[in-house]
Amino acid sequence: MAAFHYLNKVYSMFGKSKDKEPDVVLIGAGIMSATLGMLLKQLDPTLTIEIYERLDEAAAESSDAWNNAGTGHAAFCELNYTPEQADGSIDISKAIRISESFDISRQFWAHMVGNHLINLPLDFINSVPHMSFVWGDKNVDFLRKRYEAMQQSHLFRGMQYSEDPQQLLRWMPLIMDGRTITEKVAATYMPIGTDVNFGALTRGMIRYLQQQPGVTLHFCHEVRKLRQKSDSSWRLKIRNVNTDESIKVRTRFVFIGAGGGALPLLMKSGIPEGEGYGGFPVSGQWLKCTNPEVIEKHYGKVYGKAAVGSPPMSVPHLDSRFINGKRELLFGPYAGFTTRFLKQGSFLDLPMSVKLGNLRPMVAAGLRNIPLTKYLVNQVLQTPEDRMVSLREYMPQAKQEDWVLEHAGKRVQVIKKHPDHVGVLEFGTEVISSADGTLAALLGASPGASTAVSIMLSLLEKCFPEKVRTPEWTNKLREMIPSYGQSLAENEALLHEVRAYTSEVLELESVQQIRK
């Protein structure tokens, strides 16, 4: 009997591993988890954090530069953020929120760069003018009214408007070359726009976190189950996708930042706040320019109006980007339908996400968005010639041999309950958190990465309310984000101050200097 107890003790010590018990578990190694991890580690260096990513590298899904539908969203050029109302007026409230959020992101990035937490700024951010371009009397009238409305907010001061073809030729030569003199056109030009490589930014933050005591990153690990215990802690079962071994982790806080994989995990959590949510996946493609001479002739992000019934991620744009130290030129994205929630996901993702609790909202949202479904089907059926027709609407002289098709990432648009319509399809981002603040999940897409810092600040206030109210956390937040707790939309002097500060630290020169 004594020998039995001895062997049993040895087994318990060596044959059965003890649960890991970090303070925080971050699921996914994308821009959202990286941002939250950076904030938490700056606010409390003693926190222990475990990050689990099912792929073998960070930022390989929606955060990657080739997969990201838009970069540097500041609401300067995205026309879908400024809808025209029934009375003909332009609603800029969403544009104001997004623009302010982007300035908050810039402050946090400047803090990281200024304190040598991440690599040099040119690795991930560059000055690139943001432009909107339209043609036709009705669209020109819309853009003129939009410009006038946006001039009422100091967030958009410095924006220029023109209907002069010669001026537009100087701003966007590829777009104006080959157009008829009689065509009615208009554009706005914002010189302080930027291009942000969120893949490079994410990997820079992840590298920093890996070097910090108490932080461990696990690639090729997939969270399979999560369940809340009676003491409010969470128990996670995680599988090593290479060895098929399972580990168990116990933690007081879980953030599900797994992009398209967040919805299935939210549903597995069983929190009441996640009840009724569904997802509608949309895929994307780009036309990528391969001709260096053409790439060199265009410098800017030029956004147009989306086709009727198309999702916001499909707003067409001719887009200068910096990827892996090289200037690129993309057009698109072209949308399509998919049942995968992730680029490297399963075709069963969508059908497996349909449960009794979200069936009615998903059906209702589907019936209300039949034009969107038709649009996506048409996009899927497009030929290379069809895609060139779309490109030539923006770039009349485009040659098919200068462009190749590049696959972008997946976006899972949020479907949720609605008191009037049973279920609605949302095109923004949404944080769902448990009532006790022990679990939070991020769902949705655009503007996403550009507003990651604001989203994570909101999450901190929901899930760590007592900590956020302490002088230690409040002062640290103001150190990292000088405008924290104040409104940039209401304080013009503060806006000018933080933009000057972030431009200097992030080395955002004037457009004229860059193009010399």
Coordinates of C-alpha atoms in Angstrom, one line a residue:
M1 CA 0.0 0.0 0.0
A2 CA 2.8 2.4 0.8
A3 CA 4.4 1.7 -2.5
F4 CA 1.1 2.5 -4.2
H5 CA 0.8 5.9 -2.5
Y6 CA 4.4 6.6 -3.4
L7 CA 3.8 5.8 -7.1
N8 CA 0.6 7.8 -7.1
K9 CA 2.5 10.8 -5.7
V10 CA 5.2 10.5 -8.4
Y11 CA 2.5 10.3 -11.1
S12 CA 0.8 13.4 -9.8
M13 CA 4.1 15.3 -9.8
F14 CA 5.4 14.2 -13.3
G15 CA 2.6 12.6 -15.2
K16 CA 0.0 15.2 -14.7
S17 CA 0.8 18.9 -15.4
K18 CA -0.5 21.6 -13.2
D19 CA -2.8 24.2 -14.8
K20 CA -1.1 27.4 -15.9
E21 CA -2.6 30.4 -14.1
P22 CA -1.7 33.7 -15.8
D23 CA -3.5 36.9 -14.9
V24 CA -4.5 37.5 -18.5
V25 CA -5.0 35.3 -21.6
L26 CA -5.1 36.9 -25.0
I27 CA -6.4 34.7 -27.8
G28 CA -5.0 35.7 -31.2
A29 CA -1.7 37.5 -32.0
G30 CA -3.2 40.2 -34.2
I31 CA -3.4 44.0 -33.8
M32 CA -6.1 43.9 -31.1
S33 CA -4.4 41.5 -28.7
A34 CA -1.1 43.1 -29.3
T35 CA -2.5 46.6 -28.4
L36 CA -4.3 45.3 -25.3
G37 CA -1.2 43.4 -24.2
M38 CA 1.0 46.6 -24.6
L39 CA -1.5 48.7 -22.7
L40 CA -1.9 46.2 -19.8
K41 CA 1.9 45.6 -19.5
Q42 CA 2.6 49.4 -19.4
L43 CA -0.2 50.0 -16.9
D44 CA 0.9 47.0 -14.6
P45 CA 4.3 45.5 -15.4
T46 CA 3.7 42.8 -12.8
L47 CA 0.8 41.2 -14.8
T48 CA 1.4 37.7 -16.2
I49 CA 0.1 37.3 -19.8
E50 CA -0.2 34.3 -22.0
I51 CA -0.9 34.8 -25.7
Y52 CA -2.2 31.9 -27.8
E53 CA -2.1 32.0 -31.6
R54 CA -3.1 29.1 -33.8
L55 CA -0.8 30.0 -36.7
D56 CA 2.9 30.0 -36.7
E57 CA 3.4 33.8 -36.8
A58 CA 1.8 37.0 -35.5
A59 CA -0.5 39.2 -37.6
A60 CA -0.9 36.5 -40.4
E61 CA -4.7 37.0 -40.8
S62 CA -6.6 40.3 -40.9
S63 CA -3.8 42.4 -39.4
D64 CA -1.4 41.5 -42.3
A65 CA -0.8 44.3 -44.8
W66 CA -1.9 42.3 -47.8
N67 CA -5.0 41.1 -46.0
N68 CA -6.1 44.5 -44.5
A69 CA -8.8 46.2 -46.6
G70 CA -7.9 49.7 -45.5
T71 CA -4.9 51.3 -43.8
G72 CA -4.7 54.5 -41.8
H73 CA -8.5 55.1 -41.6
A74 CA -8.9 58.7 -40.4
A75 CA -12.2 59.4 -42.1
F76 CA -10.5 61.9 -44.4
C77 CA -11.5 60.1 -47.6
E78 CA -13.9 57.2 -46.8
L79 CA -17.2 58.4 -48.2
N80 CA -19.2 55.6 -46.5
Y81 CA -18.4 57.3 -43.1
T82 CA -20.4 60.4 -44.2
P83 CA -23.8 59.3 -45.4
E84 CA -26.2 61.6 -47.1
Q85 CA -29.5 61.9 -45.2
A86 CA -33.0 61.9 -46.6
D87 CA -33.1 65.7 -46.4
G88 CA -29.9 66.0 -48.4
S89 CA -27.7 66.9 -45.5
I90 CA -24.4 65.1 -44.7
D91 CA -24.0 63.3 -41.4
I92 CA -20.3 63.5 -40.4
S93 CA -20.8 62.2 -36.8
K94 CA -19.2 58.8 -37.6
A95 CA -16.3 60.5 -39.4
I96 CA -15.7 62.6 -36.3
R97 CA -15.6 59.6 -34.1
I98 CA -13.2 57.7 -36.3
S99 CA -10.9 60.6 -37.0
E100 CA -10.6 61.3 -33.2
S101 CA -10.0 57.6 -32.6
F102 CA -7.2 57.5 -35.2
D103 CA -5.5 60.5 -33.5
I104 CA -5.7 58.5 -30.2
S105 CA -4.0 55.6 -31.9
R106 CA -1.3 57.9 -33.2
Q107 CA -0.6 59.1 -29.7
F108 CA -0.1 55.6 -28.4
W109 CA 2.1 54.7 -31.3
A110 CA 4.2 57.9 -30.7
H111 CA 4.6 56.9 -27.0
M112 CA 5.9 53.5 -28.0
V113 CA 8.3 54.9 -30.6
G114 CA 9.4 57.7 -28.4
N115 CA 10.2 55.3 -25.6
H116 CA 11.9 52.8 -27.9
L117 CA 9.4 50.1 -27.3
I118 CA 9.0 49.3 -31.0
N119 CA 11.1 49.8 -34.1
L120 CA 11.6 53.0 -36.1
P121 CA 8.3 54.6 -37.2
L122 CA 9.0 54.3 -40.9
D123 CA 8.7 50.5 -40.5
F124 CA 5.0 50.9 -40.1
I125 CA 3.8 54.4 -40.8
N126 CA 4.3 56.9 -43.7
S127 CA 2.7 60.1 -44.9
V128 CA 0.4 59.5 -47.8
P129 CA -2.3 62.0 -48.9
H130 CA -5.9 60.9 -48.6
M131 CA -8.3 61.8 -51.4
S132 CA -11.9 61.2 -52.4
F133 CA -12.8 61.2 -56.1
V134 CA -16.2 61.2 -57.8
W135 CA -17.7 61.9 -61.2
G136 CA -21.2 62.8 -62.4
D137 CA -23.4 65.7 -61.3
K138 CA -25.1 63.9 -58.4
N139 CA -21.9 62.6 -56.9
V140 CA -20.1 65.9 -57.4
D141 CA -22.9 67.6 -55.5
F142 CA -22.6 65.1 -52.7
L143 CA -18.8 65.5 -52.4
R144 CA -19.1 69.3 -52.4
K145 CA -21.7 69.1 -49.5
R146 CA -19.6 66.6 -47.7
Y147 CA -16.6 68.9 -47.9
E148 CA -18.6 71.9 -46.6
A149 CA -20.0 69.8 -43.7
M150 CA -16.6 68.5 -42.7
Q151 CA -15.1 72.1 -42.7
Q152 CA -17.4 72.7 -39.6
S153 CA -15.0 70.4 -37.6
H154 CA -11.4 71.3 -36.9
L155 CA -10.6 67.6 -37.3
F156 CA -10.7 68.1 -41.0
R157 CA -9.2 71.5 -41.4
G158 CA -6.6 71.6 -44.2
M159 CA -8.7 69.5 -46.5
Q160 CA -8.9 70.9 -50.0
Y161 CA -11.7 70.6 -52.6
S162 CA -11.6 71.1 -56.3
E163 CA -13.6 70.5 -59.5
D164 CA -10.8 71.8 -61.7
P165 CA -9.5 68.9 -63.9
Q166 CA -6.0 70.5 -64.0
Q167 CA -5.8 70.5 -60.2
L168 CA -7.0 67.0 -60.0
L169 CA -4.4 66.0 -62.6
R170 CA -1.7 67.3 -60.2
W171 CA -3.2 65.4 -57.3
M172 CA -4.0 62.1 -59.1
P173 CA -2.4 61.9 -62.6
L174 CA -3.2 58.2 -63.2
I175 CA -6.9 58.8 -62.4
M176 CA -7.2 61.9 -64.6
D177 CA -5.1 60.6 -67.6
G178 CA -7.4 59.7 -70.4
R179 CA -10.6 61.3 -69.1
T180 CA -12.7 63.5 -71.4
I181 CA -12.6 67.3 -70.8
T182 CA -16.4 67.5 -70.5
E183 CA -16.7 64.9 -67.7
K184 CA -17.9 66.4 -64.4
V185 CA -15.4 65.4 -61.7
A186 CA -14.5 66.5 -58.2
A187 CA -12.0 65.5 -55.5
T188 CA -10.9 66.3 -51.9
Y189 CA -7.3 66.2 -50.9
M190 CA -6.0 65.8 -47.3
P191 CA -2.2 66.1 -47.1
I192 CA -1.9 64.8 -43.5
G193 CA -3.2 61.3 -44.4
T194 CA -1.0 58.2 -43.6
D195 CA -0.4 54.7 -44.7
V196 CA -0.1 52.2 -41.8
N197 CA 1.3 48.7 -42.1
F198 CA -0.6 47.0 -39.3
G199 CA 1.2 43.8 -39.8
A200 CA 4.6 45.4 -39.1
L201 CA 3.1 47.4 -36.2
T202 CA 1.6 44.2 -34.6
R203 CA 4.8 42.2 -35.0
G204 CA 6.8 45.1 -33.4
M205 CA 4.5 45.1 -30.4
I206 CA 4.6 41.3 -30.1
R207 CA 8.4 41.3 -30.2
Y208 CA 8.4 43.8 -27.3
L209 CA 5.9 41.7 -25.3
Q210 CA 7.9 38.5 -25.8
Q211 CA 10.9 40.2 -24.2
Q212 CA 9.0 41.2 -21.0
P213 CA 9.0 39.2 -17.8
G214 CA 5.7 37.4 -17.3
V215 CA 4.7 37.3 -20.9
T216 CA 4.7 34.1 -22.9
L217 CA 3.6 33.7 -26.6
H218 CA 2.5 30.3 -27.9
F219 CA 2.3 29.9 -31.7
C220 CA 0.5 26.9 -33.2
H221 CA -1.8 26.7 -30.2
E222 CA -5.6 26.7 -30.7
V223 CA -8.1 27.4 -27.9
R224 CA -10.7 24.6 -28.1
K225 CA -12.8 25.1 -25.0
L226 CA -13.4 27.8 -22.4
R227 CA -15.6 27.5 -19.4
Q228 CA -16.2 29.8 -16.4
K229 CA -15.8 28.4 -12.9
S230 CA -17.8 29.1 -9.8
D231 CA -15.2 31.6 -8.6
S232 CA -15.5 33.6 -11.9
S233 CA -12.2 32.4 -13.2
W234 CA -11.9 30.9 -16.7
R235 CA -10.6 27.4 -17.5
L236 CA -9.3 27.0 -21.1
K237 CA -8.4 23.8 -23.0
I238 CA -5.8 24.5 -25.6
R239 CA -4.4 22.2 -28.3
N240 CA -0.9 22.3 -29.8
V241 CA -1.8 21.9 -33.5
N242 CA 1.6 20.4 -34.3
T243 CA 1.7 17.7 -31.6
D244 CA -2.0 17.4 -30.8
E245 CA -1.2 17.7 -27.1
S246 CA -3.6 19.6 -24.9
I247 CA -2.9 21.9 -22.0
K248 CA -5.2 23.6 -19.5
V249 CA -5.0 27.2 -18.4
R250 CA -6.8 29.0 -15.6
T251 CA -7.1 32.8 -15.7
R252 CA -9.0 35.7 -14.3
F253 CA -9.4 37.5 -17.6
V254 CA -9.8 36.4 -21.2
F255 CA -9.7 38.5 -24.3
I256 CA -10.9 36.9 -27.6
G257 CA -9.1 38.9 -30.3
A258 CA -9.0 36.1 -32.9
G259 CA -10.5 38.1 -35.8
G260 CA -12.9 35.9 -37.7
G261 CA -12.3 33.1 -35.1
A262 CA -13.7 35.3 -32.3
L263 CA -17.4 34.5 -32.9
P264 CA -17.1 30.7 -32.4
L265 CA -15.1 31.2 -29.2
L266 CA -17.6 33.8 -27.9
M267 CA -20.4 31.3 -28.5
K268 CA -18.4 28.6 -26.6
S269 CA -17.9 30.9 -23.6
G270 CA -21.7 30.8 -22.9
I271 CA -21.9 34.3 -21.6
P272 CA -25.4 35.7 -21.8
E273 CA -24.1 38.9 -23.5
G274 CA -23.0 36.8 -26.5
E275 CA -26.4 35.3 -27.0
G276 CA -27.9 36.0 -30.5
Y277 CA -24.8 37.1 -32.3
G278 CA -23.9 35.7 -35.7
G279 CA -21.5 36.4 -38.4
F280 CA -21.6 37.0 -42.2
P281 CA -18.2 36.3 -43.8
V282 CA -17.0 38.3 -46.8
S283 CA -13.8 37.6 -48.7
G284 CA -11.7 40.1 -50.6
Q285 CA -9.3 40.4 -53.5
W286 CA -7.0 43.1 -54.8
L287 CA -5.6 44.0 -58.2
K288 CA -1.9 44.5 -57.5
C289 CA 0.2 46.6 -59.9
T290 CA 3.5 45.0 -61.1
N291 CA 4.7 47.9 -63.3
P292 CA 7.2 50.1 -61.3
E293 CA 6.7 53.0 -63.7
V294 CA 2.9 53.0 -63.0
I295 CA 3.4 52.6 -59.2
E296 CA 5.7 55.6 -59.2
K297 CA 3.2 57.9 -60.9
H298 CA 0.6 57.5 -58.2
Y299 CA 1.0 58.7 -54.6
G300 CA -2.1 58.6 -52.4
K301 CA -5.1 56.8 -51.2
V302 CA -8.0 57.7 -53.5
Y303 CA -11.4 56.5 -52.4
G304 CA -14.6 56.5 -54.5
K305 CA -18.2 55.6 -53.8
A306 CA -19.2 52.0 -53.2
A307 CA -21.7 50.4 -55.5
V308 CA -25.3 50.2 -54.2
G309 CA -25.7 47.2 -51.9
S310 CA -22.0 46.6 -51.5
P311 CA -20.4 46.3 -48.0
P312 CA -18.2 49.1 -46.7
M313 CA -15.1 46.9 -47.1
S314 CA -15.7 47.0 -50.8
V315 CA -15.4 50.8 -51.2
P316 CA -13.1 51.0 -54.3
H317 CA -9.8 52.7 -53.9
L318 CA -6.5 53.2 -55.7
D319 CA -4.1 52.8 -52.9
S320 CA -0.4 53.5 -52.4
R321 CA 1.1 51.3 -49.6
F322 CA 4.4 50.5 -48.1
I323 CA 4.8 46.8 -47.6
N324 CA 8.0 45.1 -46.5
G325 CA 9.9 48.4 -47.2
K326 CA 8.6 48.5 -50.8
R327 CA 6.0 50.9 -52.3
E328 CA 3.0 49.1 -53.8
L329 CA -0.1 50.1 -55.7
L330 CA -3.4 48.2 -55.2
F331 CA -6.9 48.6 -56.5
G332 CA -10.0 47.1 -55.0
P333 CA -11.0 45.3 -53.0
Y334 CA -13.3 43.0 -54.9
A335 CA -15.6 41.3 -52.6
G336 CA -16.8 37.7 -52.6
F337 CA -18.8 35.3 -50.5
T338 CA -17.1 32.6 -48.4
T339 CA -18.1 30.3 -45.6
R340 CA -14.7 30.6 -44.0
F341 CA -14.3 33.0 -41.1
L342 CA -10.5 33.1 -41.5
K343 CA -8.2 33.1 -44.6
Q344 CA -6.8 29.8 -43.2
G345 CA -10.1 28.7 -41.7
S346 CA -12.6 25.9 -42.5
F347 CA -15.5 25.9 -45.0
L348 CA -17.6 24.7 -42.1
D349 CA -17.0 27.9 -40.1
L350 CA -20.3 29.5 -41.2
P351 CA -22.6 26.5 -40.9
M352 CA -21.1 25.5 -37.6
S353 CA -21.8 29.0 -36.2
V354 CA -25.5 28.7 -36.7
K355 CA -27.2 27.8 -33.4
L356 CA -30.7 27.9 -32.0
G357 CA -29.9 31.2 -30.2
N358 CA -28.8 33.1 -33.3
L359 CA -30.9 31.4 -36.0
R360 CA -33.7 34.0 -36.1
P361 CA -31.4 37.1 -36.2
M362 CA -29.3 35.5 -38.9
V363 CA -32.3 34.6 -41.1
A364 CA -33.8 38.1 -40.5
A365 CA -30.6 39.8 -41.4
G366 CA -30.2 37.7 -44.5
L367 CA -33.7 38.5 -45.7
R368 CA -33.1 42.2 -45.1
N369 CA -29.8 42.1 -47.1
I370 CA -30.7 40.2 -50.3
P371 CA -29.2 43.0 -52.5
L372 CA -25.9 42.4 -50.6
T373 CA -26.1 38.7 -51.4
K374 CA -26.7 39.4 -55.1
Y375 CA -23.8 41.8 -55.1
L376 CA -21.4 39.2 -53.6
V377 CA -22.6 36.5 -56.1
N378 CA -21.9 38.9 -59.0
Q379 CA -18.4 39.7 -57.5
V380 CA -17.6 36.0 -57.3
L381 CA -18.6 35.5 -61.0
Q382 CA -16.4 38.3 -62.2
T383 CA -13.8 37.6 -64.9
P384 CA -10.4 39.3 -65.2
E385 CA -11.9 41.5 -67.9
D386 CA -14.8 42.5 -65.5
R387 CA -12.3 43.5 -62.9
M388 CA -10.4 45.6 -65.4
V389 CA -13.6 47.4 -66.3
S390 CA -14.0 48.5 -62.7
L391 CA -10.3 49.6 -62.5
R392 CA -10.6 51.6 -65.7
E393 CA -13.5 53.6 -64.2
Y394 CA -10.9 55.0 -61.9
M395 CA -7.8 54.7 -64.1
P396 CA -8.9 54.9 -67.8
Q397 CA -5.5 54.0 -69.2
A398 CA -4.9 50.9 -67.1
K399 CA -3.4 47.9 -69.0
Q400 CA -4.3 44.4 -68.0
E401 CA -0.7 43.1 -68.2
D402 CA 0.3 45.6 -65.4
W403 CA -2.0 44.0 -62.8
V404 CA -2.3 40.6 -61.1
L405 CA -4.9 39.3 -58.7
E406 CA -4.0 39.1 -55.0
H407 CA -6.1 37.5 -52.3
A408 CA -7.0 39.6 -49.3
G409 CA -8.2 38.6 -45.9
K410 CA -11.7 37.6 -44.6
R411 CA -14.1 39.8 -42.8
V412 CA -16.9 38.6 -40.6
Q413 CA -19.6 41.2 -40.3
V414 CA -21.6 41.2 -37.1
I415 CA -25.2 40.0 -37.1
K416 CA -27.1 40.7 -33.9
K417 CA -30.5 40.9 -32.4
H418 CA -32.6 44.1 -33.0
P419 CA -35.8 45.1 -31.2
D420 CA -37.5 46.2 -34.5
H421 CA -36.0 43.9 -37.1
V422 CA -35.2 40.7 -35.2
G423 CA -31.7 40.7 -36.6
V424 CA -29.5 43.3 -38.3
L425 CA -26.2 43.2 -40.2
E426 CA -23.6 45.6 -38.7
F427 CA -20.5 46.8 -40.6
G428 CA -18.5 48.2 -37.7
T429 CA -16.6 46.7 -34.8
E430 CA -18.2 45.7 -31.5
V431 CA -16.8 44.7 -28.1
I432 CA -18.9 42.2 -26.2
S433 CA -18.0 41.8 -22.5
S434 CA -19.4 39.7 -19.7
A435 CA -21.2 41.4 -16.9
D436 CA -18.5 40.6 -14.4
G437 CA -15.8 42.0 -16.8
T438 CA -13.8 38.7 -16.8
L439 CA -14.2 38.0 -20.6
A440 CA -14.3 40.3 -23.7
A441 CA -14.5 39.5 -27.4
L442 CA -14.1 41.8 -30.4
L443 CA -16.3 41.2 -33.4
G444 CA -16.6 42.9 -36.7
A445 CA -14.4 44.6 -39.3
S446 CA -13.8 48.2 -40.6
P447 CA -12.5 50.6 -39.3
G448 CA -11.0 48.0 -36.9
A449 CA -7.2 48.3 -36.7
S450 CA -7.0 52.0 -37.1
T451 CA -9.2 52.5 -34.0
A452 CA -7.6 49.7 -32.0
V453 CA -6.3 51.9 -29.2
S454 CA -9.7 53.5 -28.6
I455 CA -11.4 50.2 -28.7
M456 CA -9.0 48.7 -26.2
L457 CA -9.3 51.8 -23.9
S458 CA -13.1 51.3 -23.9
L459 CA -12.5 47.6 -23.0
L460 CA -10.2 48.6 -20.1
E461 CA -12.9 50.9 -18.8
K462 CA -15.5 48.1 -19.0
C463 CA -13.4 45.2 -17.7
F464 CA -11.0 46.9 -15.3
P465 CA -13.1 49.9 -14.1
E466 CA -11.7 50.0 -10.6
K467 CA -8.1 49.9 -11.9
V468 CA -8.7 52.6 -14.5
R469 CA -10.0 55.0 -11.8
T470 CA -6.9 54.7 -9.7
P471 CA -4.4 57.6 -9.9
E472 CA -1.7 55.2 -11.0
W473 CA -3.5 53.9 -14.1
T474 CA -5.1 57.3 -14.9
N475 CA -1.7 59.1 -14.8
K476 CA -0.1 56.4 -16.9
L477 CA -2.8 56.5 -19.5
R478 CA -2.4 60.3 -19.8
E479 CA 1.3 59.8 -20.1
M480 CA 0.8 57.3 -23.0
I481 CA -2.1 59.2 -24.6
P482 CA -2.0 62.9 -23.7
S483 CA -5.6 63.5 -24.7
Y484 CA -6.9 60.7 -22.6
G485 CA -10.2 61.8 -20.9
Q486 CA -10.6 64.8 -23.2
S487 CA -12.4 65.3 -26.5
L488 CA -10.2 66.2 -29.5
A489 CA -13.4 66.9 -31.4
E490 CA -14.3 69.7 -28.9
N491 CA -10.8 71.0 -28.1
E492 CA -9.1 72.4 -31.2
A493 CA -5.9 73.6 -29.4
L494 CA -5.4 70.1 -27.9
L495 CA -5.9 68.5 -31.3
H496 CA -3.2 70.8 -32.9
E497 CA -0.9 70.0 -30.0
V498 CA -1.2 66.2 -30.2
R499 CA -1.0 66.2 -34.0
A500 CA 2.2 68.2 -33.9
Y501 CA 3.6 65.9 -31.2
T502 CA 2.8 62.7 -33.1
S503 CA 3.9 64.0 -36.4
E504 CA 7.3 64.8 -35.0
V505 CA 7.8 61.6 -33.2
L506 CA 6.5 59.4 -36.0
E507 CA 8.5 61.3 -38.6
L508 CA 5.4 62.2 -40.6
E509 CA 6.8 64.8 -43.0
S510 CA 4.9 67.0 -45.3
V511 CA 3.7 65.4 -48.6
Q512 CA 5.9 67.9 -50.6
Q513 CA 9.0 66.8 -48.7
I514 CA 8.3 63.1 -49.3
R515 CA 7.8 63.5 -53.0
K516 CA 11.0 65.4 -53.6

